[in-house]
Structure formats: C-alpha cells, structure tokens
XYZ file of C-alpha atoms in Angstrom:
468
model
C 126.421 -54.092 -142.179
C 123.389 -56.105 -142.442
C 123.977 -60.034 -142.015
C 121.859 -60.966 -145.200
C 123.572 -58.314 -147.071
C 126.709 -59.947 -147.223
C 128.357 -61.516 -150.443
C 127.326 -64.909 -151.472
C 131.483 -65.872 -150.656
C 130.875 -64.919 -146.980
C 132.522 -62.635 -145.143
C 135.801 -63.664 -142.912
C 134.654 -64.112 -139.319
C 138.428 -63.539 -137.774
C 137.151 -59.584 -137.055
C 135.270 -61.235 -133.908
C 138.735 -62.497 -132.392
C 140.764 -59.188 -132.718
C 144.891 -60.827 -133.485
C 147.335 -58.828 -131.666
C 149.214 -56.909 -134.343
C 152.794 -58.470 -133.965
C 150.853 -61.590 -134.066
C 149.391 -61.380 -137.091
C 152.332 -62.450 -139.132
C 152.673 -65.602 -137.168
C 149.188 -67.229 -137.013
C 147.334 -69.171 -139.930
C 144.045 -67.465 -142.117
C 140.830 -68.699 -141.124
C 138.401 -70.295 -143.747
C 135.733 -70.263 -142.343
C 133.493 -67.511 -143.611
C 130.067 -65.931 -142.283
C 127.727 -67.209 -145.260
C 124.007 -65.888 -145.975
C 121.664 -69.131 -146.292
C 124.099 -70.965 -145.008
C 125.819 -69.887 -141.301
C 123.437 -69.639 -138.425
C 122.542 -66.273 -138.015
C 120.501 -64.285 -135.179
C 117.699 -63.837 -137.140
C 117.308 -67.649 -137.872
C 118.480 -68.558 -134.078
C 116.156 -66.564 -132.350
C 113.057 -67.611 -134.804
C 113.654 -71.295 -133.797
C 112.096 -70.190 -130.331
C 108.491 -70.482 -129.630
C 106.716 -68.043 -127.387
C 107.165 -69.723 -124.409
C 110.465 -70.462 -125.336
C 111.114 -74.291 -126.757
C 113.363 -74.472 -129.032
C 113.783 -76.638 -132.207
C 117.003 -78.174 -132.550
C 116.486 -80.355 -135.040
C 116.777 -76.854 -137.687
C 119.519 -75.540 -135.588
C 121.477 -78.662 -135.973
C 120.994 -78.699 -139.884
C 121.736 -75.308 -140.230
C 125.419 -75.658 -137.817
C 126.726 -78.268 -139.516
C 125.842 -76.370 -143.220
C 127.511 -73.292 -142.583
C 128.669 -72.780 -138.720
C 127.473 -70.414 -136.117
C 127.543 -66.486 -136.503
C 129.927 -65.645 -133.816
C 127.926 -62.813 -132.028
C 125.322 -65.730 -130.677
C 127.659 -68.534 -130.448
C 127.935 -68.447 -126.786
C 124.478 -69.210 -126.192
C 123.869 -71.765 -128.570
C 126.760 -73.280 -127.427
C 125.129 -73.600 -124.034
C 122.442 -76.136 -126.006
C 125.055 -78.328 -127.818
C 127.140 -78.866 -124.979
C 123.662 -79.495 -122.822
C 123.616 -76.719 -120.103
C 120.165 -76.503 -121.019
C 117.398 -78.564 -122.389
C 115.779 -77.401 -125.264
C 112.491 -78.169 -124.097
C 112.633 -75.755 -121.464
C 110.959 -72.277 -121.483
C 112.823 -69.347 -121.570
C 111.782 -68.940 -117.822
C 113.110 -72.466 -116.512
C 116.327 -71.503 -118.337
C 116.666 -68.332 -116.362
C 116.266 -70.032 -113.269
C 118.814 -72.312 -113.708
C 121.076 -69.976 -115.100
C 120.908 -67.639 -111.635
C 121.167 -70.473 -109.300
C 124.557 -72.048 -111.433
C 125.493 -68.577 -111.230
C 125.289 -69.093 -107.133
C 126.631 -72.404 -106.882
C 129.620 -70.941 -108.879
C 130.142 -67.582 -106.713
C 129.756 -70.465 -103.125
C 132.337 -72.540 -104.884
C 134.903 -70.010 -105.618
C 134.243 -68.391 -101.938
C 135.225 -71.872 -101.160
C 138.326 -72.123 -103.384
C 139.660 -68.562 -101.884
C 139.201 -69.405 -98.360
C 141.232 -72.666 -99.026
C 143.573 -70.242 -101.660
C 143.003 -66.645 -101.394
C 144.685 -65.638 -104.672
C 141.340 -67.168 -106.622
C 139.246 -64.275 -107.504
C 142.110 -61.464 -106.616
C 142.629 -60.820 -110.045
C 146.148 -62.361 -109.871
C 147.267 -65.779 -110.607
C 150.056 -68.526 -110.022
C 152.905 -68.855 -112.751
C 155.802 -69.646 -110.682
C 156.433 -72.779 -108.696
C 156.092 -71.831 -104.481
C 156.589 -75.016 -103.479
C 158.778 -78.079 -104.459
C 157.663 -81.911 -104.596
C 158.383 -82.953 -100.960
C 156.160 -79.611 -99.963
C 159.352 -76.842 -99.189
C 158.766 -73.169 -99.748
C 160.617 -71.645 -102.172
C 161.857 -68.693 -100.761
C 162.337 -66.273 -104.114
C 161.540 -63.530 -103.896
C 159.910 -62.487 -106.959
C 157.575 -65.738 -106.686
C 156.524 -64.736 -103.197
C 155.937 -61.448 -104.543
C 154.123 -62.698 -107.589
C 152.111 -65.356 -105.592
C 150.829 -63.800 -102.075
C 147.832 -61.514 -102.485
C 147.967 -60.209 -98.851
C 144.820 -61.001 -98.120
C 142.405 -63.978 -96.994
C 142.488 -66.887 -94.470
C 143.363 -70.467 -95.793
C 140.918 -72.020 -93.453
C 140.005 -75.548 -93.530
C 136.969 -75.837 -90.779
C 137.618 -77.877 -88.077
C 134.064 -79.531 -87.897
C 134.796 -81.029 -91.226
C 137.732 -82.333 -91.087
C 138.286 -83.134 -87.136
C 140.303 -86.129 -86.385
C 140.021 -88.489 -83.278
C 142.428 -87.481 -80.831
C 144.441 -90.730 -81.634
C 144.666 -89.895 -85.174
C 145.783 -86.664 -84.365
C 148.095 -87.875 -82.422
C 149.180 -90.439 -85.569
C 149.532 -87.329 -87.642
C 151.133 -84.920 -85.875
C 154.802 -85.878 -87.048
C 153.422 -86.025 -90.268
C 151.760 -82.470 -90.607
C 155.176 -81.078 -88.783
C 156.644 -82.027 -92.136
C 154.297 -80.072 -93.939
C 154.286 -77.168 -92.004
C 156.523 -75.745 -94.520
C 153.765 -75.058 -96.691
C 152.894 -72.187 -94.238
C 156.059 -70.338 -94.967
C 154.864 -70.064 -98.572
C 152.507 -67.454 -97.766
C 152.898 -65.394 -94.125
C 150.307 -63.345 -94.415
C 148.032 -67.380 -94.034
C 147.233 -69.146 -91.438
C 146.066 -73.278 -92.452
C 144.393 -75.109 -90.331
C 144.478 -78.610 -91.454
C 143.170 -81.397 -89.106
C 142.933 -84.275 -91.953
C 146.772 -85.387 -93.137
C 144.945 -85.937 -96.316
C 144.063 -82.554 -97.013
C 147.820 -81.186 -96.388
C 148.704 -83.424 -99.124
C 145.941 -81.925 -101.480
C 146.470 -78.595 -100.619
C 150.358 -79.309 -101.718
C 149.311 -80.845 -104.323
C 146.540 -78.444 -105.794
C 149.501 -75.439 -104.921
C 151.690 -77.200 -107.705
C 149.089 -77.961 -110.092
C 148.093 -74.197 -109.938
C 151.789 -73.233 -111.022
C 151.118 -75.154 -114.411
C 147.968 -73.774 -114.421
C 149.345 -70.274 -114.636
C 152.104 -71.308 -116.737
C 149.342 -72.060 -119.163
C 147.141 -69.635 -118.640
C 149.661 -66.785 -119.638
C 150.802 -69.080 -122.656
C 147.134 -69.649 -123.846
C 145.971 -67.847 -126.883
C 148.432 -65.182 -126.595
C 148.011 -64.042 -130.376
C 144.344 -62.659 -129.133
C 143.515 -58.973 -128.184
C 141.188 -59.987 -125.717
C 144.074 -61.743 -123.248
C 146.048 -58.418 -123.046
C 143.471 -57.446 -120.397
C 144.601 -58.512 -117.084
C 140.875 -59.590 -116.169
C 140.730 -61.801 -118.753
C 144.009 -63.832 -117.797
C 142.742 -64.002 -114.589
C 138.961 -65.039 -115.049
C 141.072 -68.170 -117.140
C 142.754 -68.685 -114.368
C 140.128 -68.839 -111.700
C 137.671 -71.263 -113.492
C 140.899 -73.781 -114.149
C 141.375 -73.424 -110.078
C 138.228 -73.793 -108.724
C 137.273 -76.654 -111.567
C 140.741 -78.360 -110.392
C 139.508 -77.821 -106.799
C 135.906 -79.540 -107.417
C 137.589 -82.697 -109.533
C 139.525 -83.948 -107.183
C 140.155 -87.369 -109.377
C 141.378 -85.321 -112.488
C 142.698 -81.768 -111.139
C 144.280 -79.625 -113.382
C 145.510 -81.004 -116.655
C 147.922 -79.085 -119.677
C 145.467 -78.486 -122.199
C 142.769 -77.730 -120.332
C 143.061 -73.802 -120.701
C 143.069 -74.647 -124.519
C 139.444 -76.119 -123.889
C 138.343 -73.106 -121.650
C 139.974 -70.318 -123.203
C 137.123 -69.824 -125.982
C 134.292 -70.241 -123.413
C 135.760 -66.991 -121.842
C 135.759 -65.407 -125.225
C 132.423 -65.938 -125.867
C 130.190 -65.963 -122.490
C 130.683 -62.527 -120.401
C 130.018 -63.828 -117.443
C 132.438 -66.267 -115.656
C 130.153 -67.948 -114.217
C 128.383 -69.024 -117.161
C 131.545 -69.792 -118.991
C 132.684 -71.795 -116.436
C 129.221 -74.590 -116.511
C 130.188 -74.603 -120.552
C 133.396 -75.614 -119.577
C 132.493 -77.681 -116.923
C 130.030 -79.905 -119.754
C 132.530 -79.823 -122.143
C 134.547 -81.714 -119.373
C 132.155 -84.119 -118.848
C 132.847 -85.259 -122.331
C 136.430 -84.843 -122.033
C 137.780 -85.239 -118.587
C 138.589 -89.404 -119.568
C 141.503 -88.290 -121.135
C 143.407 -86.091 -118.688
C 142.697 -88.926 -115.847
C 146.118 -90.062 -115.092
C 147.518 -92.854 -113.036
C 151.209 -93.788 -112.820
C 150.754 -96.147 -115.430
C 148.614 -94.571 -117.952
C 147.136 -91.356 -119.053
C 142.819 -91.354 -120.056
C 143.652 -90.434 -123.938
C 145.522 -93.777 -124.363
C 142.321 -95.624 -124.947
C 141.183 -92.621 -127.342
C 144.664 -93.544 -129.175
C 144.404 -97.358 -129.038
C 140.246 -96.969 -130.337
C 142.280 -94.794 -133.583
C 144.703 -97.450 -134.076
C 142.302 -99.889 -134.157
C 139.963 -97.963 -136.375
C 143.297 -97.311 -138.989
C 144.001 -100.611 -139.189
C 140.307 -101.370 -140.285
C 140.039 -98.986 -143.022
C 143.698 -98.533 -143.883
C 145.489 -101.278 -143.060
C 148.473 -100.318 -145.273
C 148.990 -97.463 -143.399
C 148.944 -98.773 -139.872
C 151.242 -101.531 -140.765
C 153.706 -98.424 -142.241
C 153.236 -96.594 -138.765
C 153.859 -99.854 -136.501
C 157.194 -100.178 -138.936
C 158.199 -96.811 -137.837
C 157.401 -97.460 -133.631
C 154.223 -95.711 -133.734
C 151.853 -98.041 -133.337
C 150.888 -96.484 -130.354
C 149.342 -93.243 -131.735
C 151.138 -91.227 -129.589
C 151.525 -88.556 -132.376
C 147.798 -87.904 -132.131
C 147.846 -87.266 -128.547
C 147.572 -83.484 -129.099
C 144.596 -83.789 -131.922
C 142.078 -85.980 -129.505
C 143.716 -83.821 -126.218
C 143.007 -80.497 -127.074
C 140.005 -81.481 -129.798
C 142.839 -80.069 -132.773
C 142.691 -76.679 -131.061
C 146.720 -76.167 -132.580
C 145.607 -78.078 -135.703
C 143.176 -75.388 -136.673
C 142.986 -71.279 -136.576
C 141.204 -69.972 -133.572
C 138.091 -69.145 -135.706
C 138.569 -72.538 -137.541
C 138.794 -74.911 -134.329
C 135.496 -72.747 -132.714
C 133.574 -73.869 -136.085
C 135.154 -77.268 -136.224
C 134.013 -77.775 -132.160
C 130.366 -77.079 -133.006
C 129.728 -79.426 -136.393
C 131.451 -81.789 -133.918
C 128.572 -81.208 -131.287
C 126.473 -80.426 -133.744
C 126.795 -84.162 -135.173
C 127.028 -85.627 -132.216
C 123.962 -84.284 -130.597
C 121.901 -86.030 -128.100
C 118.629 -84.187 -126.835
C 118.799 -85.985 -123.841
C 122.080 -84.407 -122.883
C 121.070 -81.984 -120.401
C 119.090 -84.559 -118.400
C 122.093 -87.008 -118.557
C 124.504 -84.406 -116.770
C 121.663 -83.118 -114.655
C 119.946 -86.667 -113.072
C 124.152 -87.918 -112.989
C 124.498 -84.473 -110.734
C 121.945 -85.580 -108.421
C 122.034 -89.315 -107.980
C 124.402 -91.809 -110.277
C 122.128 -94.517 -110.823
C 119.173 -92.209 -112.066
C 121.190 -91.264 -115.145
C 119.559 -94.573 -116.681
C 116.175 -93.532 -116.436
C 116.774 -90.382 -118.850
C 118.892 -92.709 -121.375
C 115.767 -94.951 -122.021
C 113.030 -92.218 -123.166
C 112.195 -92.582 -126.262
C 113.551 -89.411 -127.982
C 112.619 -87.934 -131.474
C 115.621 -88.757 -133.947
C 114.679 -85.703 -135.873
C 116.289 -84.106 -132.791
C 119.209 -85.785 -132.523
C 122.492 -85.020 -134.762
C 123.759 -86.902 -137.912
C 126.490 -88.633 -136.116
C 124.312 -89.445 -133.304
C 121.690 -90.777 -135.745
C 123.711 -93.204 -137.156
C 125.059 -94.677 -133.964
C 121.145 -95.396 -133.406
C 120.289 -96.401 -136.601
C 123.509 -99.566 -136.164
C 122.691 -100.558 -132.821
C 126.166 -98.524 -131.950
C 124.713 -96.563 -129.307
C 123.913 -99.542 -127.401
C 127.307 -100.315 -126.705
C 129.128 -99.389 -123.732
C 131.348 -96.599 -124.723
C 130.332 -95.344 -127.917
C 133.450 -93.923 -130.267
C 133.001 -90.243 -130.081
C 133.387 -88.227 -133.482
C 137.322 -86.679 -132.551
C 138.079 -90.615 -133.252
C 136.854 -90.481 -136.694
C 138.091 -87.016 -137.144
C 141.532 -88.121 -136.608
C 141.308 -91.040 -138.608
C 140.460 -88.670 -141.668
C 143.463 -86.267 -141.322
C 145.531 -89.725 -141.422
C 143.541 -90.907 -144.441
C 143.751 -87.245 -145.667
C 147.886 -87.542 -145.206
C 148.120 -91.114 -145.936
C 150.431 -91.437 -149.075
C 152.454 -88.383 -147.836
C 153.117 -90.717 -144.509
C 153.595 -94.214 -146.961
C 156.138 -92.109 -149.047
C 158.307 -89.566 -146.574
C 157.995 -91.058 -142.971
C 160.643 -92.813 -142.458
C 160.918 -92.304 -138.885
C 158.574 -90.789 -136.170
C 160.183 -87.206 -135.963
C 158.872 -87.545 -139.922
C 155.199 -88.294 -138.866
C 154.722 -85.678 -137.041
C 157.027 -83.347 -139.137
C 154.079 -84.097 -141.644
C 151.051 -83.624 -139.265
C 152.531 -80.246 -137.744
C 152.814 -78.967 -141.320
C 149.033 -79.267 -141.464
C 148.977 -76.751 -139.137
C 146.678 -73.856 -140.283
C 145.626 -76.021 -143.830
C 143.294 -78.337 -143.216
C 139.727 -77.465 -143.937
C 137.307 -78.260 -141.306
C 134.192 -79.020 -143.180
C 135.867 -81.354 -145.177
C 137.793 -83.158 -142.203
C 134.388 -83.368 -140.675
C 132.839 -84.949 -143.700
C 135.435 -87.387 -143.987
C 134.877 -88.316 -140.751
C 131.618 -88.987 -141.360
C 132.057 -91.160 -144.320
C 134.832 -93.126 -141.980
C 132.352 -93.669 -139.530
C 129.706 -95.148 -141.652
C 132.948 -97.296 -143.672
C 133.876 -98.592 -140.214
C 130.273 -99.548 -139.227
C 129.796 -101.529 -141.981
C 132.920 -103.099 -141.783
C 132.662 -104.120 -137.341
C 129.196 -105.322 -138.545
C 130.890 -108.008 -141.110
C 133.196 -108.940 -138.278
C-alpha cells in the first residue's frame, strides 16, 4: 500500500508494534493514525536532505508536531530530535560518527563483561545473587539463572593498585566481601580498590532490578518474545548503569529504552538514543537518602498549578498532596503508562519536536569533551526558524536565559490536571481518589490535544511570572 494512497482518516499505525494476541484484550487503542499531508512520511523526510546531506529541520519540525512521524523512519529522525547528530552535518560526517559510537559502544561493553561476564551472553539478571551486606545467595535456580560459565571478572591491577599501607588498611575489609566470589565459581575478582568491591556489590543488585524490569517491560509486544531482544534491553541498561556511576540503574529506565530497541536495529545505535534521551532525563532518577531528582520536577508542577489554577492546588494540599507525588510516574517515565505504546512514541516526538534546540548535538558533544566548553556552543547565534515552538517561545520571553529552563513534561502535566480538574474538585476526597482518577485516564487521553494544552499553559504561565 502506497503511503499517499491512504484515506484522508489515516490509517492506524499499531500494525508496526505487533500486540501479543492474549494481550490484545488488555491494552488501550491507539489514536494516533498515519495521515497523508499531515504525518511525516519517507518521501517528505528524505527530500528535506540536500545533496551533500544538510538537513532542514525547521520543515521537519512543522511537519512532527502536525501529524507525527511514519513509524518505518522514526528511528532515524529520532536520532536528530534527541541530538545524536547535527543537522548541519553531511551525510558523510554522520557516518563517521555513527561507526566510531558504534566502537566506543562494543570497548564499553567488552569492559562491562570483563567486570560482569553475563553482559552480552544473551542472558540476563532477574533474581537477587546477593543480599545488602554482600552474601551469596546460594539458590540454586538463581545461580543457575545468573552464571554464564564463562569470562573473567578482572579489575586490572595497574588501575586500581593500592599503596601497600592501604592494602594493608583494606584487607579486613575486602575479607568481608569475599563472599561476593561465591556468587559465581566459575570468576575470579581481583579487586585492589575497597571502593570498587562496594560498586561491584552494588552494580550486582542494581542489575537484579534491572532484569526484574526488563522481563516486565512491554510485555504486551511481539517483538520481546524473542530472547535477543530481552537481552539487548538488558545489556544497554547494564553497561549505561556501569558508565553513570552517580545515577546507576533506575526503575523506569527500561520504559525509556525499550522503544529505542524497537526502532534502531542495531544496539549500538539504540543505546547513544538512549544515552541523549538520558541526558535530558537522568535529574530525576539521581537519588540521595534524602531526596529523589523528580522532586524538583514535582515541586516546579505544584508551583505552576497554583499559578494557573489556584483552586485546584488549594483542593490537592486539602487532601495531603501538595507534594505532587501522584505525578511522579507521568514526569518519570515521560507518561509512557499514561498513553498506548504507539500513542506515548508520538506524544515523545511533538515533545522533542517542540522543544527543539539546533544546538543540541554540540551541547552533548563539547559537554563530552571538556565541561566548561559547553558555553561556547550555547552563545551562537542560531536561526529561530530552526528551533521548535516551545523552544521559540522560551527565547522570545527571555525564559531561556534562566538557569534551568521548565522543560515541556512540566506543562504537559499541568494540562492533564487542568484537563481533570473539576473531576478532582468534585470526587477526590482523598489521595487513593486522585490517582483513582488519573489511572482511569489510562489509554484516553489524546496526545495532540494534551500537547496543545500544554502549550497554551506555557504561554498562560509566562505571562503571568512576567506580572510577578
């Protein structure tokens, strides 16, 4: 069937994300249809190119946030919104950076499996195989499930060689760790830093949530029946929880990676669109014993409800929520469980779509290579025809200039409140009622619409911080 053949009504795009049979009783219709004129097609993608290879993103951004991508080029035009690559590049600069992320990827995991040598085995971690205080836990179905019989766990000395008095210092201390060992025979550690026993017990734990998500993510889908799948999931979650030390592995995460599986073949690739995603993201899944990073996404809502619907926030302090915490799972997982698989994939790109900066890959890129450089590629003077609507208007109010800009989720959130707002004023008379009501949206909200109105919030709010 020929793309501009199809009916003015569009054609449902769920065909692309096969449901698993039993499944398809149990998960919510997509609206979000394939629509001539409207949806970015191939035809229209690839024609945005020059010959060299430039691309115009300015059109591609119009035409996202009108209709959506067409799901069989997604993947790569995902690449551009989340800024693996800069739009001014040539189609030959891209391919060089693509085959040497592809290396750094394939040295990192080598990396990750000589530290754990079930990454990249095709087998992953869903049982716990050690406790808290670092003892093996000697079932043996988890043994079974966890030890690859393969690989050294090899730390090399020449990195991480104490002085003999420190070794001395820690030598009690790793004896109380040697425990770990017992986890899997078939290893032998060598760990001359105390510090790295602890993150090696550490990372082994945060890999059995890891795989406890990873075989609970997206289950409805055809595509995670295949064994490879599950376990190319797992190993980007492992070796990105390797590399960020400060954030590790946090629940929700495979949410966030699952689609870039879906829709880039190679793992490597999928794993830099995670990775940028992240940089966006990774705030809110720092922790500390105190806090966790989405509180201040949580507090910047309540502050933003109790601008523009003050009735409401008052109703929701009344009821012990004025800490938000019955958003946490909208802003965490960018509405992932709010949404239809197909519908959260189109939601995620008007979202980058609007929020657009085409400075993006050179803010990741000079931040990868020295910290304080990042600055430099923040004060070019860049064409606002190339930038998103969202984006736009942060410019446009001087909003951009502030230190942490609000990022669209915010606003996003904000409207499914407004959108639910005399439901809440009129049922909720407790908590378990306010998010009775927002889990019943589940599968029925309509992402153009709940970007719109974030839109129109954003602007409303604007106006009203500028008053203040």
């Amino acid at each position: 069937m020929i793309f501009e053949m199809w009916g003015d009504n569009g054609v449902p795009a769920d065909s692309f994300y096969q449901i698993r049979p039993e499944c398809i009783n149990d998960v919510p219709v997509s609206r979000f249809k394939i629509k001539p004129g409207k949806t970015l097609s191939p035809r229209k993608w690839h024609a945005a190119f020059t010959e060299e290879g430039y691309l115009d993103i300015g059109k591609i951004l119009r035409r996202i946030y009108r209709g959506g991508i067409h799901p069989s080029i997604r993947g790569e035009v995902w690449e551009f919104l989340l800024g693996c690559y800069d739009p001014k590049s040539t189609f030959d600069e891209r391919e060089q950076i693509r085959q040497r992320r592809r290396l750094e990827y394939a040295r990192w995991k080598e990396e990750c499996r000589q530290m754990f040598p079930f990454v990249g085995s095709g087998r992953y971690i869903s049982s716990p195989v050690i406790t808290d205080d670092g003892q093996p836990i000697q079932d043996p179905s988890v043994l079974l499930e966890s030890n690859p019989d393969k690989g050294l766990v090899l730390v090399p000395q020449d990195n991480y060689r104490s002085s003999s008095i420190d070794a001395r210092n820690n030598l009690e201390k790793e004896c109380r760790y040697s425990s770990l060992l017992e986890v899997f025979p078939c290893v032998k550690i060598k760990l001359y830093h105390y510090n790295m026993i602890h993150m090696v017990a550490d990372h082994f734990r945060a890999q059995t949530h890891l795989g406890l998500d990873v075989i609970r993510t997206d289950r409805t889908l055809v595509f995670y029946e295949k064994q490879e799948n599950l376990s190319k999931l797992w190993d980007i979650l492992a070796v990105y929880a390797w590399l960020d030390k400060d954030v590790g592995y946090g629940q929700g995460m495979s949410d966030l990676c699952s689609p870039m599986i879906i829709l880039l073949e190679d793992e490597a690739d999928a794993f830099w669109c995670f990775e940028r995603l992240m940089r966006r993201l990774r705030g809110n899944f720092k922790c500390t014993d105190r806090s966790v990073g989405v509180e201040t996404q949580l507090s910047n809502l309540a502050s933003i409800t109790q601008v523009l619907d003050p009735k409401l926030h008052k109703h929701l302090e009344q009821l012990g929520g004025g800490d938000y915490l019955f958003a946490f799972r909208m802003l965490m997982v960018q509405f992932r469980r709010e949404f239809s698989f197909c519908d959260s994939l189109y939601l995620w790109e008007m979202m980058w779509a609007l929020e657009y900066d085409p400075d993006l890959f050179w803010m990741y890129e000079d931040a990868r290579r020295a910290p304080t450089s990042a600055e430099s590629s923040r004060g070019k003077v860049k064409s606002i025809r190339q930038c998103g609507k969202y984006e736009r208007e942060n410019m446009r109010t001087g909003a951009k200039n502030s230190e942490t800009p609000l990022p669209i989720s915010i606003f996003l959130a904000a409207s499914v409140l407004k959108d639910k707002s005399s439901k809440l004023l009129h049922e909720a008379r407790g908590l378990d009622d306010v998010v009775k009501i927002l889990n019943d949206m589940t599968g029925n909200l309509d992402a153009k619409k709940a970007c719109s109105g974030a839109m129109k919030l954003h602007k409303k709010y604007l106006r009203k911080a500028k008053k203040t």
